[in-house]
PDB file of C-alpha atoms in Angstrom:
ATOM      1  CA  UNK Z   1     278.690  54.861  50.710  1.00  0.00           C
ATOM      2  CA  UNK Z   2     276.674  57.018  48.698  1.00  0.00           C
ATOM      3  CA  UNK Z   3     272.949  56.582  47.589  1.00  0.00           C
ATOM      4  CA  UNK Z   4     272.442  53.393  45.818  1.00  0.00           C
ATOM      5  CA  UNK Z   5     269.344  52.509  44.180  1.00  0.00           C
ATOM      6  CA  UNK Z   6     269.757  48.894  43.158  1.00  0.00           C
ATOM      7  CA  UNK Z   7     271.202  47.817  46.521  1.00  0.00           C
ATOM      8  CA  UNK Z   8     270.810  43.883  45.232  1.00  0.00           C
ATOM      9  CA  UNK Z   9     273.092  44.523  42.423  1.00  0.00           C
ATOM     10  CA  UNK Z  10     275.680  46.655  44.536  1.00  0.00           C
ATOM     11  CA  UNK Z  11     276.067  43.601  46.829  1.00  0.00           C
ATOM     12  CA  UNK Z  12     276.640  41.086  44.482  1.00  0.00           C
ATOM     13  CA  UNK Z  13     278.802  43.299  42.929  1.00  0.00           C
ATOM     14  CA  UNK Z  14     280.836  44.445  46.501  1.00  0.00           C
ATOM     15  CA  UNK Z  15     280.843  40.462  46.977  1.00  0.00           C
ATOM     16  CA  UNK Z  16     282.442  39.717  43.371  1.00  0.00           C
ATOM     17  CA  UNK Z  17     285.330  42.403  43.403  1.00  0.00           C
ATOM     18  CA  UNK Z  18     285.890  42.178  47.212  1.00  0.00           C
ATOM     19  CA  UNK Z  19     285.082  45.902  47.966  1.00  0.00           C
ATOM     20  CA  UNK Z  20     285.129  46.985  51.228  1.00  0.00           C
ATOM     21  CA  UNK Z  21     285.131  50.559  50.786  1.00  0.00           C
ATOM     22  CA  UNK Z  22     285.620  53.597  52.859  1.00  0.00           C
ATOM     23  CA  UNK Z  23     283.246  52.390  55.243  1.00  0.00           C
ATOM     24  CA  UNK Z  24     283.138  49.020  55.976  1.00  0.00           C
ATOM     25  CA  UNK Z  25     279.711  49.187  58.533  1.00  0.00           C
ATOM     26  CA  UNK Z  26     278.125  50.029  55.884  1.00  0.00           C
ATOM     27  CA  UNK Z  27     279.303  48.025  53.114  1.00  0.00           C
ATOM     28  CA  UNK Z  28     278.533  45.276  56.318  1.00  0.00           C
ATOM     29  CA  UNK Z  29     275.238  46.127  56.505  1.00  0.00           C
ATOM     30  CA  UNK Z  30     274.159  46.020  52.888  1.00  0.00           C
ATOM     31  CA  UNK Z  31     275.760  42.781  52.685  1.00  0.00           C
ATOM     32  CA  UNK Z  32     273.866  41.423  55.857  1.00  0.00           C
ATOM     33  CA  UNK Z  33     270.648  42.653  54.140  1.00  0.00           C
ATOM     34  CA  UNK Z  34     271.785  40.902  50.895  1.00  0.00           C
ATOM     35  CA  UNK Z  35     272.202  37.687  52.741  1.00  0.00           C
ATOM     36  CA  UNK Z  36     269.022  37.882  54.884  1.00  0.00           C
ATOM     37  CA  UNK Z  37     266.777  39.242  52.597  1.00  0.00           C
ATOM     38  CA  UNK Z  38     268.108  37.469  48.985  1.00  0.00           C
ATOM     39  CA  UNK Z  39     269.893  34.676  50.169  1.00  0.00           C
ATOM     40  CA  UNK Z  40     267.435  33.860  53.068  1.00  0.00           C
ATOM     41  CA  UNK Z  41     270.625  33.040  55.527  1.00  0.00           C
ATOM     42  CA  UNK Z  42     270.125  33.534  59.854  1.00  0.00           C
ATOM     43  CA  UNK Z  43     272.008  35.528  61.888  1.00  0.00           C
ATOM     44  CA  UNK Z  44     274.819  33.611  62.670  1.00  0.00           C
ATOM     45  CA  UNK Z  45     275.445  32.429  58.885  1.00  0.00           C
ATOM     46  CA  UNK Z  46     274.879  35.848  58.141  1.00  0.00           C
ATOM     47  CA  UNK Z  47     277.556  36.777  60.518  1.00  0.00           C
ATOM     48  CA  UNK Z  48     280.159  34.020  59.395  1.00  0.00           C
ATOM     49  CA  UNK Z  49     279.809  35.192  55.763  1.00  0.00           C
ATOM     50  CA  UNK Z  50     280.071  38.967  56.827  1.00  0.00           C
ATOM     51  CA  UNK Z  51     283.269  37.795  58.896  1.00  0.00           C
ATOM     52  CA  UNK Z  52     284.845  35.531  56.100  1.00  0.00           C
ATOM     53  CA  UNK Z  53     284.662  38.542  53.476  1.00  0.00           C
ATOM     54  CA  UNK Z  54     286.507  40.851  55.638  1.00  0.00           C
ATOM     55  CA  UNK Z  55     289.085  38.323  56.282  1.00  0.00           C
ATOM     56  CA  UNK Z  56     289.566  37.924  52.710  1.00  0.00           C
ATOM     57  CA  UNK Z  57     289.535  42.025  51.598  1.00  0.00           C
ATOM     58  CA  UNK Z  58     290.030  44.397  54.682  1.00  0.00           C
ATOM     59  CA  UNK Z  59     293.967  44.365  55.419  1.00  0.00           C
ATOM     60  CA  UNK Z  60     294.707  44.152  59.086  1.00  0.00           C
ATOM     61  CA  UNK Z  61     291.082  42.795  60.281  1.00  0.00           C
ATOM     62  CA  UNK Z  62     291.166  41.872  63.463  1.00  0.00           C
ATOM     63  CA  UNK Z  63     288.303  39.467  63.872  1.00  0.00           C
ATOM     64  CA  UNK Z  64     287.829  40.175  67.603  1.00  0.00           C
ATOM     65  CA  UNK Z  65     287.372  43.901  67.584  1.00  0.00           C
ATOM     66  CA  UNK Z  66     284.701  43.244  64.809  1.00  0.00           C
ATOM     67  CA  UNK Z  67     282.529  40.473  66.442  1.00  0.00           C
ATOM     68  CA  UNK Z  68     280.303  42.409  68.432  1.00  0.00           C
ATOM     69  CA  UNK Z  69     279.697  44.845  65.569  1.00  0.00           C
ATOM     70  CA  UNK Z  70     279.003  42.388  62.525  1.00  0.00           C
ATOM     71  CA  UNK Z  71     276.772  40.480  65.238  1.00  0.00           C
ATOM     72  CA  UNK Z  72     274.658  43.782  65.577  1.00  0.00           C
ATOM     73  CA  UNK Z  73     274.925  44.039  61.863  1.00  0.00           C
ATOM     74  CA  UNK Z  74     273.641  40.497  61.398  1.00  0.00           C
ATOM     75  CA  UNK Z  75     271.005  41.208  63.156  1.00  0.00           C
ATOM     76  CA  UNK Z  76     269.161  44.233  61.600  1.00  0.00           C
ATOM     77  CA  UNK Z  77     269.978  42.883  57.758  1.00  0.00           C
ATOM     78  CA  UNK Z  78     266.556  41.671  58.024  1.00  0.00           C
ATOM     79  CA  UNK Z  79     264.719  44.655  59.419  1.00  0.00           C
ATOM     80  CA  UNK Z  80     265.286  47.347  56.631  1.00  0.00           C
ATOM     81  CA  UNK Z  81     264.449  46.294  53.566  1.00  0.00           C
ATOM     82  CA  UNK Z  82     267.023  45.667  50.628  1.00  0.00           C
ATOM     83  CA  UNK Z  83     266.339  48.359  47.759  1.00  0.00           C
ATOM     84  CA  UNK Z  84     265.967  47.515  44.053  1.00  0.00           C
ATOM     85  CA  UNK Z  85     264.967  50.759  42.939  1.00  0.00           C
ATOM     86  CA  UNK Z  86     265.684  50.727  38.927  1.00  0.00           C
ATOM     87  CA  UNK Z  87     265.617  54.628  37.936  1.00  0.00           C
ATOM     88  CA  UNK Z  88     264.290  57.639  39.291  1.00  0.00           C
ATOM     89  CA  UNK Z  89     262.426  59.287  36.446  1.00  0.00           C
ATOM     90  CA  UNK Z  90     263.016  63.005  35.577  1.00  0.00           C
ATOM     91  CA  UNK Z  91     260.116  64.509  33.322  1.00  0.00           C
ATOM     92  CA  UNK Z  92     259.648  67.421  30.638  1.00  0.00           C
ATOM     93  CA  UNK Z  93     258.051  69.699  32.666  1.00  0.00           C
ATOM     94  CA  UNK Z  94     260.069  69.747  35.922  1.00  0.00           C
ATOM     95  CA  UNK Z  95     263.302  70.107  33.256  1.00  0.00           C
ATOM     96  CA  UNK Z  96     262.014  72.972  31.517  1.00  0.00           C
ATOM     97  CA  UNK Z  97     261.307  74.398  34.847  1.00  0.00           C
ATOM     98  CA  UNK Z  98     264.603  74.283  35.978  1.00  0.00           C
ATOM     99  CA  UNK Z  99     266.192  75.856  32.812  1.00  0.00           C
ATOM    100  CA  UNK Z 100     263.861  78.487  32.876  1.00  0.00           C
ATOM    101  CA  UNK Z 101     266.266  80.169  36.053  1.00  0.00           C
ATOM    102  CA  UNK Z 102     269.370  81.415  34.707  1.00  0.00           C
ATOM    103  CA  UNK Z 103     272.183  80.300  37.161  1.00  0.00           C
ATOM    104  CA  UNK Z 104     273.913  77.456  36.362  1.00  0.00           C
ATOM    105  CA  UNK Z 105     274.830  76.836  40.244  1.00  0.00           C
ATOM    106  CA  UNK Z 106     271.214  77.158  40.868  1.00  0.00           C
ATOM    107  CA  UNK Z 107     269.755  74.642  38.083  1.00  0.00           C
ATOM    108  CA  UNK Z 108     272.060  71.954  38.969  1.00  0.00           C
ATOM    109  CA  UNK Z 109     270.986  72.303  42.779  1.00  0.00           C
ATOM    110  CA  UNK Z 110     267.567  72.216  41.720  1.00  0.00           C
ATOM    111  CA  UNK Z 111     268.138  69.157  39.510  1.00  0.00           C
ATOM    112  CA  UNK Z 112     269.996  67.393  42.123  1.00  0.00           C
ATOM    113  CA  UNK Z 113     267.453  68.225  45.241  1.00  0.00           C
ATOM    114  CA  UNK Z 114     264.232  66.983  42.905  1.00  0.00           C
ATOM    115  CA  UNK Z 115     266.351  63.666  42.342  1.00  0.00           C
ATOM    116  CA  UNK Z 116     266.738  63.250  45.963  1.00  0.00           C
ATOM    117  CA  UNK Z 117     263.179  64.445  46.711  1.00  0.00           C
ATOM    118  CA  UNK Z 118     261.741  62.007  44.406  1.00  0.00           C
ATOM    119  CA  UNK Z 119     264.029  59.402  45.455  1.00  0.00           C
ATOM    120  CA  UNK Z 120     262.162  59.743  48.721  1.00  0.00           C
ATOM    121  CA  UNK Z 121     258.754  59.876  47.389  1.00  0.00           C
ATOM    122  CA  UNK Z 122     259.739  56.343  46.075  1.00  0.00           C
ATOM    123  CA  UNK Z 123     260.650  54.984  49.328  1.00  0.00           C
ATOM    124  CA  UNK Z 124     257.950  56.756  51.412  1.00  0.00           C
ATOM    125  CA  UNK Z 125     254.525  57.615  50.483  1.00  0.00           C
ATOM    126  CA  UNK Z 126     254.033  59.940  52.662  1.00  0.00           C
ATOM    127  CA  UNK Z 127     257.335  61.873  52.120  1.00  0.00           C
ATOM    128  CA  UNK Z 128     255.769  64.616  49.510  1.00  0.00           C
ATOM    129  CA  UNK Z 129     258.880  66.138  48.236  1.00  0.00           C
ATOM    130  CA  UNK Z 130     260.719  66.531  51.000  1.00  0.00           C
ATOM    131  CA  UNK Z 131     264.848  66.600  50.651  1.00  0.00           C
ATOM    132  CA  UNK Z 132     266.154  64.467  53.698  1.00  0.00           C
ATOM    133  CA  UNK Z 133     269.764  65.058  52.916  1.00  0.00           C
ATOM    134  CA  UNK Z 134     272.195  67.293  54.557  1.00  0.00           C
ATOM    135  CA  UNK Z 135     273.366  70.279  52.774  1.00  0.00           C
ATOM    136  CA  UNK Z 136     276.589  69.437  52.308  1.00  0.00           C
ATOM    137  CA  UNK Z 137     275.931  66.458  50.479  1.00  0.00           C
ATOM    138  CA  UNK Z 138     273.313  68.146  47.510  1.00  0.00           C
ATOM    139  CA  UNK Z 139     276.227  70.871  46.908  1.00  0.00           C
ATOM    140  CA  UNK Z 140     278.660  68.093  46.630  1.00  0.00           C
ATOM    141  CA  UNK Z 141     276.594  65.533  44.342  1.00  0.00           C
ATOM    142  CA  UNK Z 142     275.592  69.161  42.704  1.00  0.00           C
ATOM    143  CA  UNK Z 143     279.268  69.223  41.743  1.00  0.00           C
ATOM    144  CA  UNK Z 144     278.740  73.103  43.090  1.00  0.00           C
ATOM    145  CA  UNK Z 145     281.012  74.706  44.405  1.00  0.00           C
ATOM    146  CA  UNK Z 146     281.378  78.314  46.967  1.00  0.00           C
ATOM    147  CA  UNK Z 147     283.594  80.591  48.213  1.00  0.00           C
ATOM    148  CA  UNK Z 148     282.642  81.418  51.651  1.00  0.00           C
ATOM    149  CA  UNK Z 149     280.140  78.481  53.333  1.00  0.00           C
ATOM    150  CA  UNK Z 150     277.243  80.987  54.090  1.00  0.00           C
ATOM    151  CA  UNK Z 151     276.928  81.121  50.158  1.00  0.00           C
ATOM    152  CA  UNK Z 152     275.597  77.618  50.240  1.00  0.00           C
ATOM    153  CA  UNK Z 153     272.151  79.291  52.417  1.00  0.00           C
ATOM    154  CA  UNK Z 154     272.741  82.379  50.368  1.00  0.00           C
ATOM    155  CA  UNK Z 155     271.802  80.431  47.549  1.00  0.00           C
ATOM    156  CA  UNK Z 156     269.336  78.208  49.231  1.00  0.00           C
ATOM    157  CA  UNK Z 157     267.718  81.401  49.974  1.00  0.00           C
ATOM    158  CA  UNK Z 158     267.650  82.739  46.695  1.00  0.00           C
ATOM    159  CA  UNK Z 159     266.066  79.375  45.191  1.00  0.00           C
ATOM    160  CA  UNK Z 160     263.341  79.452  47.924  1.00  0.00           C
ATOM    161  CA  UNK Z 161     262.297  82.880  46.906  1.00  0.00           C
ATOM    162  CA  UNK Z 162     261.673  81.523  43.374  1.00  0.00           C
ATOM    163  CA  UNK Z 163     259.132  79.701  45.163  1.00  0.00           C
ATOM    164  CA  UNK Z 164     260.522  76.193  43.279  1.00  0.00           C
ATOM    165  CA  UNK Z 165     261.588  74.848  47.098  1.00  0.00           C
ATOM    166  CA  UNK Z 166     261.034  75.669  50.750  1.00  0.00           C
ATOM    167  CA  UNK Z 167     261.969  75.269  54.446  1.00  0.00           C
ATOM    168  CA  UNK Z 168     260.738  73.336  57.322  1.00  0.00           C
ATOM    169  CA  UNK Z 169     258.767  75.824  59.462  1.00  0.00           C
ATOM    170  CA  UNK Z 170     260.767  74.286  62.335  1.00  0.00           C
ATOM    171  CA  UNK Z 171     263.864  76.062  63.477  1.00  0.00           C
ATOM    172  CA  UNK Z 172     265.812  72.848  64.135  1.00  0.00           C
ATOM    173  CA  UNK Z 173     264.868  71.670  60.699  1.00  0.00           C
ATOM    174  CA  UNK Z 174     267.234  72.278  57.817  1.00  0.00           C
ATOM    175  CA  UNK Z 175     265.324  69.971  55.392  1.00  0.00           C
ATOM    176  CA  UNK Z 176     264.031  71.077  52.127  1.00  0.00           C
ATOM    177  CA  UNK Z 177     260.640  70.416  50.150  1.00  0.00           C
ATOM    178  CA  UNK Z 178     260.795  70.517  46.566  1.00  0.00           C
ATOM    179  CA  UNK Z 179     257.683  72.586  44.872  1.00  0.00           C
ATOM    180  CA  UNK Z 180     258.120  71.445  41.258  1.00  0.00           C
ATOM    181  CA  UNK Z 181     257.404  67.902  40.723  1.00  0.00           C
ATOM    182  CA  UNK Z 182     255.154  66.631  38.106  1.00  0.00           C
ATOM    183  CA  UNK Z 183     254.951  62.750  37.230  1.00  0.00           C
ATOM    184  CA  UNK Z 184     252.126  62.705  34.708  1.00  0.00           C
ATOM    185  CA  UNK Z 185     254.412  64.543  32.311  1.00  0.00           C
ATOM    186  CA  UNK Z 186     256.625  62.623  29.819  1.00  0.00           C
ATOM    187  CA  UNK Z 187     259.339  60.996  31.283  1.00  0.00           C
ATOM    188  CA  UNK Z 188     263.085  62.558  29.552  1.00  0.00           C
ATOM    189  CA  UNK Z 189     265.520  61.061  31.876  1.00  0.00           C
ATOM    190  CA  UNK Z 190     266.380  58.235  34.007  1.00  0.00           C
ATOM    191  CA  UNK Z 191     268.517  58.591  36.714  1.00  0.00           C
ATOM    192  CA  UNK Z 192     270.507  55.563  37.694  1.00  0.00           C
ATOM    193  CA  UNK Z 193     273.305  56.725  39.645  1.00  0.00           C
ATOM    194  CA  UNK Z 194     273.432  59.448  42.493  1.00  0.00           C
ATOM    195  CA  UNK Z 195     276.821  60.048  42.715  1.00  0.00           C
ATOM    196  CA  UNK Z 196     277.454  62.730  40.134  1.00  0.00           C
ATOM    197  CA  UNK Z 197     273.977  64.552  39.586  1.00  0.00           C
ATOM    198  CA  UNK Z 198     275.376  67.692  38.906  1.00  0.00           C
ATOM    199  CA  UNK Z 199     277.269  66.078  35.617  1.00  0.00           C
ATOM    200  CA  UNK Z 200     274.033  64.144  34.950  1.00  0.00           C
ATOM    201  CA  UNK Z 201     272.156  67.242  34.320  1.00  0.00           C
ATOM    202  CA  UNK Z 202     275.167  68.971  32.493  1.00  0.00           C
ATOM    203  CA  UNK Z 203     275.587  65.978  30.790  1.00  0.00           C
ATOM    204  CA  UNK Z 204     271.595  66.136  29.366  1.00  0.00           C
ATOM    205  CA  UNK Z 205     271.745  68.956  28.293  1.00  0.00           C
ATOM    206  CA  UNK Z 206     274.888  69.372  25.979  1.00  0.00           C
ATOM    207  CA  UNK Z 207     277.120  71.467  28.911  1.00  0.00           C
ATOM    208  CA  UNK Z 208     280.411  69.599  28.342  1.00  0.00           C
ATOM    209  CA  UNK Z 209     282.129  66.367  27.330  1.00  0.00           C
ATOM    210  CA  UNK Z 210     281.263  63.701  29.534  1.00  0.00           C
ATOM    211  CA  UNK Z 211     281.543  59.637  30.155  1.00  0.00           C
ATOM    212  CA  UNK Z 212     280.849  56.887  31.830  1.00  0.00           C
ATOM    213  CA  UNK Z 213     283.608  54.849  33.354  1.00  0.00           C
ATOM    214  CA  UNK Z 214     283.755  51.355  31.864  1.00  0.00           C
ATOM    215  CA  UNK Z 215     284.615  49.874  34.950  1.00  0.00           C
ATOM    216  CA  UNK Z 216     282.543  51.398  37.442  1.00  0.00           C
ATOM    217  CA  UNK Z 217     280.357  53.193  35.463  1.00  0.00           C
ATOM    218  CA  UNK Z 218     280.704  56.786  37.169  1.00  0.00           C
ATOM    219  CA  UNK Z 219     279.961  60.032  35.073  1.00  0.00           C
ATOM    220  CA  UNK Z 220     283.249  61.643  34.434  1.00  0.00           C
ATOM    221  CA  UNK Z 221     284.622  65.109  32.649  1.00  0.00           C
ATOM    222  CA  UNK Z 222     286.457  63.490  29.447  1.00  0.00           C
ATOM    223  CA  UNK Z 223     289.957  64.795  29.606  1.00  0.00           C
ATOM    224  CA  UNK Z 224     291.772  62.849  26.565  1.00  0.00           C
ATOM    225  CA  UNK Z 225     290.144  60.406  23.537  1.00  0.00           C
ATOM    226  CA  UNK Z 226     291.708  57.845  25.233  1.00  0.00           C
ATOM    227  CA  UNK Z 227     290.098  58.391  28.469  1.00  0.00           C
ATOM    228  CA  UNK Z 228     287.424  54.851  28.924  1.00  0.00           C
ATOM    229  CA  UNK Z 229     287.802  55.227  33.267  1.00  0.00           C
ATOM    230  CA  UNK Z 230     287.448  57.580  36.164  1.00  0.00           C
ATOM    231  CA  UNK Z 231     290.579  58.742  38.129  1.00  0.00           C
ATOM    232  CA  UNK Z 232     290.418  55.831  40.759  1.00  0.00           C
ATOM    233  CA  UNK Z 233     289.610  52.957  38.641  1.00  0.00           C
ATOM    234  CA  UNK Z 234     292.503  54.386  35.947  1.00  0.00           C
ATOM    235  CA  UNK Z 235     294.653  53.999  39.161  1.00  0.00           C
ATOM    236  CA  UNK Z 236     293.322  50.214  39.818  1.00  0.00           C
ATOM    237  CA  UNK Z 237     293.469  49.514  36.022  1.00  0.00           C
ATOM    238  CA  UNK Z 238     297.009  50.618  36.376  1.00  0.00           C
ATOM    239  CA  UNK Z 239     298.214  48.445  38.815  1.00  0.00           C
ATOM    240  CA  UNK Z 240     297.145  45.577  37.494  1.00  0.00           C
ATOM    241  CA  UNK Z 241     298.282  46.570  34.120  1.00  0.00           C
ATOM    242  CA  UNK Z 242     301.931  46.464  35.885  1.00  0.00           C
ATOM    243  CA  UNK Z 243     301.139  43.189  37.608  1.00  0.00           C
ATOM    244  CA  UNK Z 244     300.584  41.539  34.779  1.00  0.00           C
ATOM    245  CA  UNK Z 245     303.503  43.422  33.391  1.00  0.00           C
ATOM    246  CA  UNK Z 246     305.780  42.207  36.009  1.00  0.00           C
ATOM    247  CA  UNK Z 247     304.202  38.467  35.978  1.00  0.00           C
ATOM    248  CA  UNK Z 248     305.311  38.340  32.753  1.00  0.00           C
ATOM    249  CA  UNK Z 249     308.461  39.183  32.839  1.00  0.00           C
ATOM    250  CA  UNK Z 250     309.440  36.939  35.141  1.00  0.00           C
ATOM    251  CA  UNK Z 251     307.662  33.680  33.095  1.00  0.00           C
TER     252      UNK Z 251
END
């Protein structure tokens, strides 16, 4: 799962439409926060719920393999607590800073490490701008892509000598600390959704045609005038389209 901010609202919303996702522990987990923290239920109602919803949506469950895992699960739901973070707020200032360098590649990094930076702020008081999130994952929510993988450093490199971020002055520390973040000045954006911040910086400033899917709400190139949905819900849509195609032929 990727970041989620309003981790209330993803649960009830996993629960409704039965998602169990590309990785069930922790679509598990959030539920067994959800119904420790929201729904106030103990451990072992936590754990029947947990059990009865994979029953229902993951094919092939097997509940025995499972029960020592959703027990642990069950367990911890109520020792981190459940998120309900509603925006993390971009201002003026630290947008103006990041246009002012001239490299595409390089503002949408920058844009998508102060998100994550300030995402941590929010959760930690103590974090100060630090990026706890692997390198992989920034180029890949920075919708940036490289040629050879030492580019990704190369480029890292280049952005610290700008001054705008820096490294860990331990040598088994890859994490990042963003230089450029200033609250008091007018807030421009709100950012909602983590999984495509590269687009959601392209997006505010005019570079391209974007939307947002009507179904899941994901920030997507627009490809046709037609297009309302992101490849994999167009692909859900689509099969139920011919469901209810097929249903009705045969009434």
């Amino acid at each position: 799962m990727s970041v989620i901010l309003n981790e209330k609202e993803q649960a009830e919303k996993i629960i409704k439409k039965g998602e169990v996702g590309n990785k069930p522990t922790s679509t598990l987990f959030l539920l067994s926060k959800y119904y420790r923290q929201e729904e106030k239920l103990g451990e072992k109602k936590t754990a029947q719920k947990l059990n009865e919803f994979m029953e229902k949506n993951y094919k092939g469950y097997n509940e025995a393999l499972w029960e020592d895992i959703i027990e642990d699960i069950s367990k911890k739901g109520k020792k981190y607590l459940l998120q309900e973070i509603e925006s993390i707020n971009i201002t003026k200032v630290e947008l103006d800073i990041i246009s002012s360098v001239e490299n595409m590649k390089y503002q949408k990094l920058l844009f998508t490490m102060l998100c994550y930076a300030k995402l941590y702020n929010t959760l930690s008081e103590t974090n100060n701008g630090w990026v706890n999130t692997e390198v992989k994952e920034i180029y890949k929510a920075a919708r940036v892509t490289v040629k050879y993988r030492n580019d990704k450093f190369l480029y890292l490199n280049d952005l610290e000598n700008t001054g705008l971020i820096s490294f860990s002055n331990k040598n088994d520390n890859l994490n990042m600390k963003v230089n450029f973040i200033y609250n008091n000045s007018n807030i421009v954006l709100k950012i909602k959704d983590f999984r495509e911040l590269g687009y959601e910086y392209q997006n505010y400033i005019g570079d391209g045609n974007f939307i947002r899917c009507s179904e899941c709400g994901r920030l997507v190139k627009k490809k046709g005038k037609r297009d309302k949905y992101c490849s994999k819900c167009k692909k859900e849509k689509q099969l139920e389209w011919d469901l209810s195609y097929k249903n009705k032929i045969r009434n």
